[in-house]
GROMACS .gro file of C-alpha atoms in nm:
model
  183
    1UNK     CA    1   9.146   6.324  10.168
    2UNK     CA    2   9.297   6.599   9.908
    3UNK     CA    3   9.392   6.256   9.673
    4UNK     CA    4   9.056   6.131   9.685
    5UNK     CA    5   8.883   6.474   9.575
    6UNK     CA    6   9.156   6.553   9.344
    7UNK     CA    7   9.073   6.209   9.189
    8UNK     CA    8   8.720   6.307   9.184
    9UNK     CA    9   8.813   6.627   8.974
   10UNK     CA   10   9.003   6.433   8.721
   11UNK     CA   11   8.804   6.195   8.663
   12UNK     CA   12   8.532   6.512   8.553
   13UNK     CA   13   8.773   6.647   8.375
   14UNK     CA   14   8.849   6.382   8.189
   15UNK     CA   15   8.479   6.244   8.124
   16UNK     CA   16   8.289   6.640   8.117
   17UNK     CA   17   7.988   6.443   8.052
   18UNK     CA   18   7.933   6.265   8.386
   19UNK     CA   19   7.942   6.387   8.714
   20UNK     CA   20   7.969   6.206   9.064
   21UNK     CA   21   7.642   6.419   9.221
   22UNK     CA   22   7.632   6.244   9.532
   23UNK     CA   23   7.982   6.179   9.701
   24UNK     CA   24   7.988   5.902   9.906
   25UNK     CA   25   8.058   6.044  10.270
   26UNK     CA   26   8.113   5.680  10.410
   27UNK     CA   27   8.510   5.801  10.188
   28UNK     CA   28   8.572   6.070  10.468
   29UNK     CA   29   8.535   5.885  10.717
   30UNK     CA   30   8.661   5.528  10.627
   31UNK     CA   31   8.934   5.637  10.388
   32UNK     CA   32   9.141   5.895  10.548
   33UNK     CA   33   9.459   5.780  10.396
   34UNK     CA   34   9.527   6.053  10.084
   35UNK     CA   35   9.681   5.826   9.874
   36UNK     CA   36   9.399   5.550   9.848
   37UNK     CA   37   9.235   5.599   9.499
   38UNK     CA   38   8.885   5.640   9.441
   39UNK     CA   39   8.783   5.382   9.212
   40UNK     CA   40   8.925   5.100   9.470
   41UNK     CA   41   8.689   5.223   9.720
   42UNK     CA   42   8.410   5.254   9.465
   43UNK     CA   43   8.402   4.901   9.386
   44UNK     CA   44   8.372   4.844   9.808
   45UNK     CA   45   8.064   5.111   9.844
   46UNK     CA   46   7.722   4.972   9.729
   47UNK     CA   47   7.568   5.145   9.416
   48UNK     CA   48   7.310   5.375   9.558
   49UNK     CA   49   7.593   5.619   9.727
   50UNK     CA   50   7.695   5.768   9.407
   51UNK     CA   51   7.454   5.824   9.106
   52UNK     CA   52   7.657   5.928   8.769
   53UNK     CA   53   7.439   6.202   8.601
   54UNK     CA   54   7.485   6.421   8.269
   55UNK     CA   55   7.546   6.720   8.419
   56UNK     CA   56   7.685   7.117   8.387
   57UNK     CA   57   7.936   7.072   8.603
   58UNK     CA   58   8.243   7.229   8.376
   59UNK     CA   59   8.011   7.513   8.328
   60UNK     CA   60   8.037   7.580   8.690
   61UNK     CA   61   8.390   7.464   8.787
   62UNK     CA   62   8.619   7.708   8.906
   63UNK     CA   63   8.972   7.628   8.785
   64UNK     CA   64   9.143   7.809   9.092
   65UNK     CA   65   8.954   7.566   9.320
   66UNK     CA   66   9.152   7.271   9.166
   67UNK     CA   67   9.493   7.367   9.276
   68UNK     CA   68   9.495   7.173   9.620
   69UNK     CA   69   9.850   7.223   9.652
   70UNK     CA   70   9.856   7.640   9.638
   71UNK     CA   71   9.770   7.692  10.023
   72UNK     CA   72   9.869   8.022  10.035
   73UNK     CA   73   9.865   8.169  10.388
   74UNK     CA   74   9.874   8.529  10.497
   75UNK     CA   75  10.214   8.541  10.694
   76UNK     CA   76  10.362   8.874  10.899
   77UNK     CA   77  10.683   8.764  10.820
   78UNK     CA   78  10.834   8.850  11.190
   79UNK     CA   79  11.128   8.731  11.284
   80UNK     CA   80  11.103   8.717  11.694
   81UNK     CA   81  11.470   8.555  11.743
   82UNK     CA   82  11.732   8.665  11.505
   83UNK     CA   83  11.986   8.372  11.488
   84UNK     CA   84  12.307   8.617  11.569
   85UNK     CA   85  12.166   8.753  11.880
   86UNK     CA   86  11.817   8.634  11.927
   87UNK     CA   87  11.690   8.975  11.916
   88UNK     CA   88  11.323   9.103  11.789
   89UNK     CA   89  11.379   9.239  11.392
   90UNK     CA   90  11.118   9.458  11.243
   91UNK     CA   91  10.972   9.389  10.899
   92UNK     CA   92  11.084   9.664  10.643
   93UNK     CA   93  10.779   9.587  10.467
   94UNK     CA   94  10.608   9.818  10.735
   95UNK     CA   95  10.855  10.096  10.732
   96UNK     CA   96  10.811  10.114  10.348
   97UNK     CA   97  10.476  10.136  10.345
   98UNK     CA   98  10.346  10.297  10.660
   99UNK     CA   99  10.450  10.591  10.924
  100UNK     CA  100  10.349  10.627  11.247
  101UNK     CA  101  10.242  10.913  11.451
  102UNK     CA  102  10.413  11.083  11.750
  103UNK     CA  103  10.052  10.962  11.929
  104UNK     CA  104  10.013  10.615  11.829
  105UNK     CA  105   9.829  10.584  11.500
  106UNK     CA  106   9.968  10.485  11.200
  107UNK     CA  107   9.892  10.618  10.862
  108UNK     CA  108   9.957  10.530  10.479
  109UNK     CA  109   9.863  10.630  10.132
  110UNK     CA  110   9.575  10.539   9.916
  111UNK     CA  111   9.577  10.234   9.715
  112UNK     CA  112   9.633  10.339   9.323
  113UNK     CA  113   9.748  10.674   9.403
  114UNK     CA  114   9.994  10.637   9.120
  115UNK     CA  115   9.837  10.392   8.894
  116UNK     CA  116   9.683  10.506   8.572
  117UNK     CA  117   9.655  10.881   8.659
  118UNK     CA  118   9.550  10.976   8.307
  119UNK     CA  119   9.237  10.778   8.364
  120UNK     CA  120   9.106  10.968   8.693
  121UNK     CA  121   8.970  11.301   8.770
  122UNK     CA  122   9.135  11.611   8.911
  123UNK     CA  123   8.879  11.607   9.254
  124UNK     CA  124   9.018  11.140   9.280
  125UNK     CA  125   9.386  11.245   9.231
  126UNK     CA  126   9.331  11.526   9.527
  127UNK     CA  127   9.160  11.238   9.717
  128UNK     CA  128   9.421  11.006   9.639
  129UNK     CA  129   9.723  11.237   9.805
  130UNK     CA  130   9.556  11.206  10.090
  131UNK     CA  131   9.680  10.981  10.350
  132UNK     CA  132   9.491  10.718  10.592
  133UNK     CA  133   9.387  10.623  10.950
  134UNK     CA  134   9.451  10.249  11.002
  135UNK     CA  135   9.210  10.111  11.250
  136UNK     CA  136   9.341  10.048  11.614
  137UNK     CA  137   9.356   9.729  11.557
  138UNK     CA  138   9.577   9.789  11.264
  139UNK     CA  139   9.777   9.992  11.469
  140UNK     CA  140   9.863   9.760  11.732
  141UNK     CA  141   9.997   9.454  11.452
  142UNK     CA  142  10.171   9.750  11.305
  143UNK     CA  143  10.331   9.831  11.651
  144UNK     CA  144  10.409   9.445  11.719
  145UNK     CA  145  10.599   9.438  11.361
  146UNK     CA  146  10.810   9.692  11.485
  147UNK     CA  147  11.102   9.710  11.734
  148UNK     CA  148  11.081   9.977  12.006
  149UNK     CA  149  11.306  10.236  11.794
  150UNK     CA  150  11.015  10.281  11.559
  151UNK     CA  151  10.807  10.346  11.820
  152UNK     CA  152  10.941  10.645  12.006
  153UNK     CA  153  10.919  10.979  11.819
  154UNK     CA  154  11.163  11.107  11.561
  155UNK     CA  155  11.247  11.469  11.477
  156UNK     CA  156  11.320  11.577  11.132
  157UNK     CA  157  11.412  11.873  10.980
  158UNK     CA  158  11.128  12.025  10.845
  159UNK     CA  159  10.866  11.751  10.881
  160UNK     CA  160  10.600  11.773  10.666
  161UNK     CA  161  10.415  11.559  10.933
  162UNK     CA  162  10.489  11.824  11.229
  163UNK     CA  163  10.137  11.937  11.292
  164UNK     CA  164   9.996  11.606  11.283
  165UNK     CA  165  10.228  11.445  11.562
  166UNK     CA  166  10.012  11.624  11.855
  167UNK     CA  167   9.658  11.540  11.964
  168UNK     CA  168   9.589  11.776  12.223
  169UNK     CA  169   9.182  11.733  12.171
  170UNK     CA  170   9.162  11.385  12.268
  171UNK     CA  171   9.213  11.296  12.670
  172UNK     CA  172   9.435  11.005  12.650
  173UNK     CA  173   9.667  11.161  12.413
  174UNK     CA  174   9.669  11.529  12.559
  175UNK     CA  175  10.031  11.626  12.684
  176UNK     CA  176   9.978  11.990  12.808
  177UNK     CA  177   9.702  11.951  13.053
  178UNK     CA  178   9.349  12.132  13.094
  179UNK     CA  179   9.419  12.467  13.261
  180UNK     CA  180   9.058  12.540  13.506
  181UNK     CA  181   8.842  12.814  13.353
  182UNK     CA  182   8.870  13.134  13.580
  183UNK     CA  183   8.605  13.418  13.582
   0.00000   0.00000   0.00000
């Protein structure tokens, strides 16, 4: 299928003047075999399922779209068997980038917060030092990325992140628990 359309392309390419308006569909479904060409199964087709037309067609192409063989795919990169001991290895990527929470959430910095400072105001570049919630969703990937050693706490000297690693307000993450009013 990819031969037939990148044929298609080509052929517009090559001739800008002419375009093929109406692809056949009987191709799809007769000619699945990607390295049939399309003017062999042009000749087979009758004349009234393709019309050539002058057309704008270049003025609308996207030259990205023509690449058929860049399929790039979002990948974790997880390795879930090492080959030396068939152990679980977590991505550095996420260690680099992110930081998790004695309570479960993961944060990480604004995007740009060191590009082009010149450019942006004193009340952005406050906003940019800030750091970020990722969703719970977010959280959870994050959590599968890493092995169990990233998830348990860690104490530091001096932690910048210290008051940040409780969440007494919230039920679920609460350790000390609710003491009854008295009167």
């Amino acid at each position: 299928m990819n031969g037939i359309f990148r044929t298609v392309f080509w052929n517009v390419i090559k001739n800008p003047f002419c375009q093929v308006s109406k692809f056949p569909t009987i191709l799809a479904s007769t000619y699945s075999n990607s390295s049939q060409k399309l003017f062999s199964t042009l000749s087979i087709l009758p004349k009234h399922n393709y019309v050539v037309q002058s057309s704008y067609l270049l003025s609308r192409l996207d030259v990205n779209s023509l690449n058929f063989n860049n399929t790039s795919v979002q990948t974790r990169n997880l390795t879930k068997f090492s080959l030396r001991k068939g152990k679980r290895k977590t991505v550095k990527a996420v260690l680099k980038r992110f930081y998790r929470l004695d309570w479960g959430i993961w944060i990480r910095g604004k995007c740009g917060r060191a590009k082009k400072l010149y450019r942006k105001s004193a009340n952005r570049k406050r906003r940019l030092r800030q750091h970020v919630f990722c969703n719970a969703t977010q959280s959870y990937l994050l959590d599968k990325m890493v092995t169990n050693y990233w998830r348990k706490p860690k104490y530091y000297v001096d932690d910048p992140y210290e008051p940040y690693h409780k969440r007494e307000e919230f039920n679920i993450t609460r350790k000390k628990p609710i003491l009854p009013k008295t009167l």
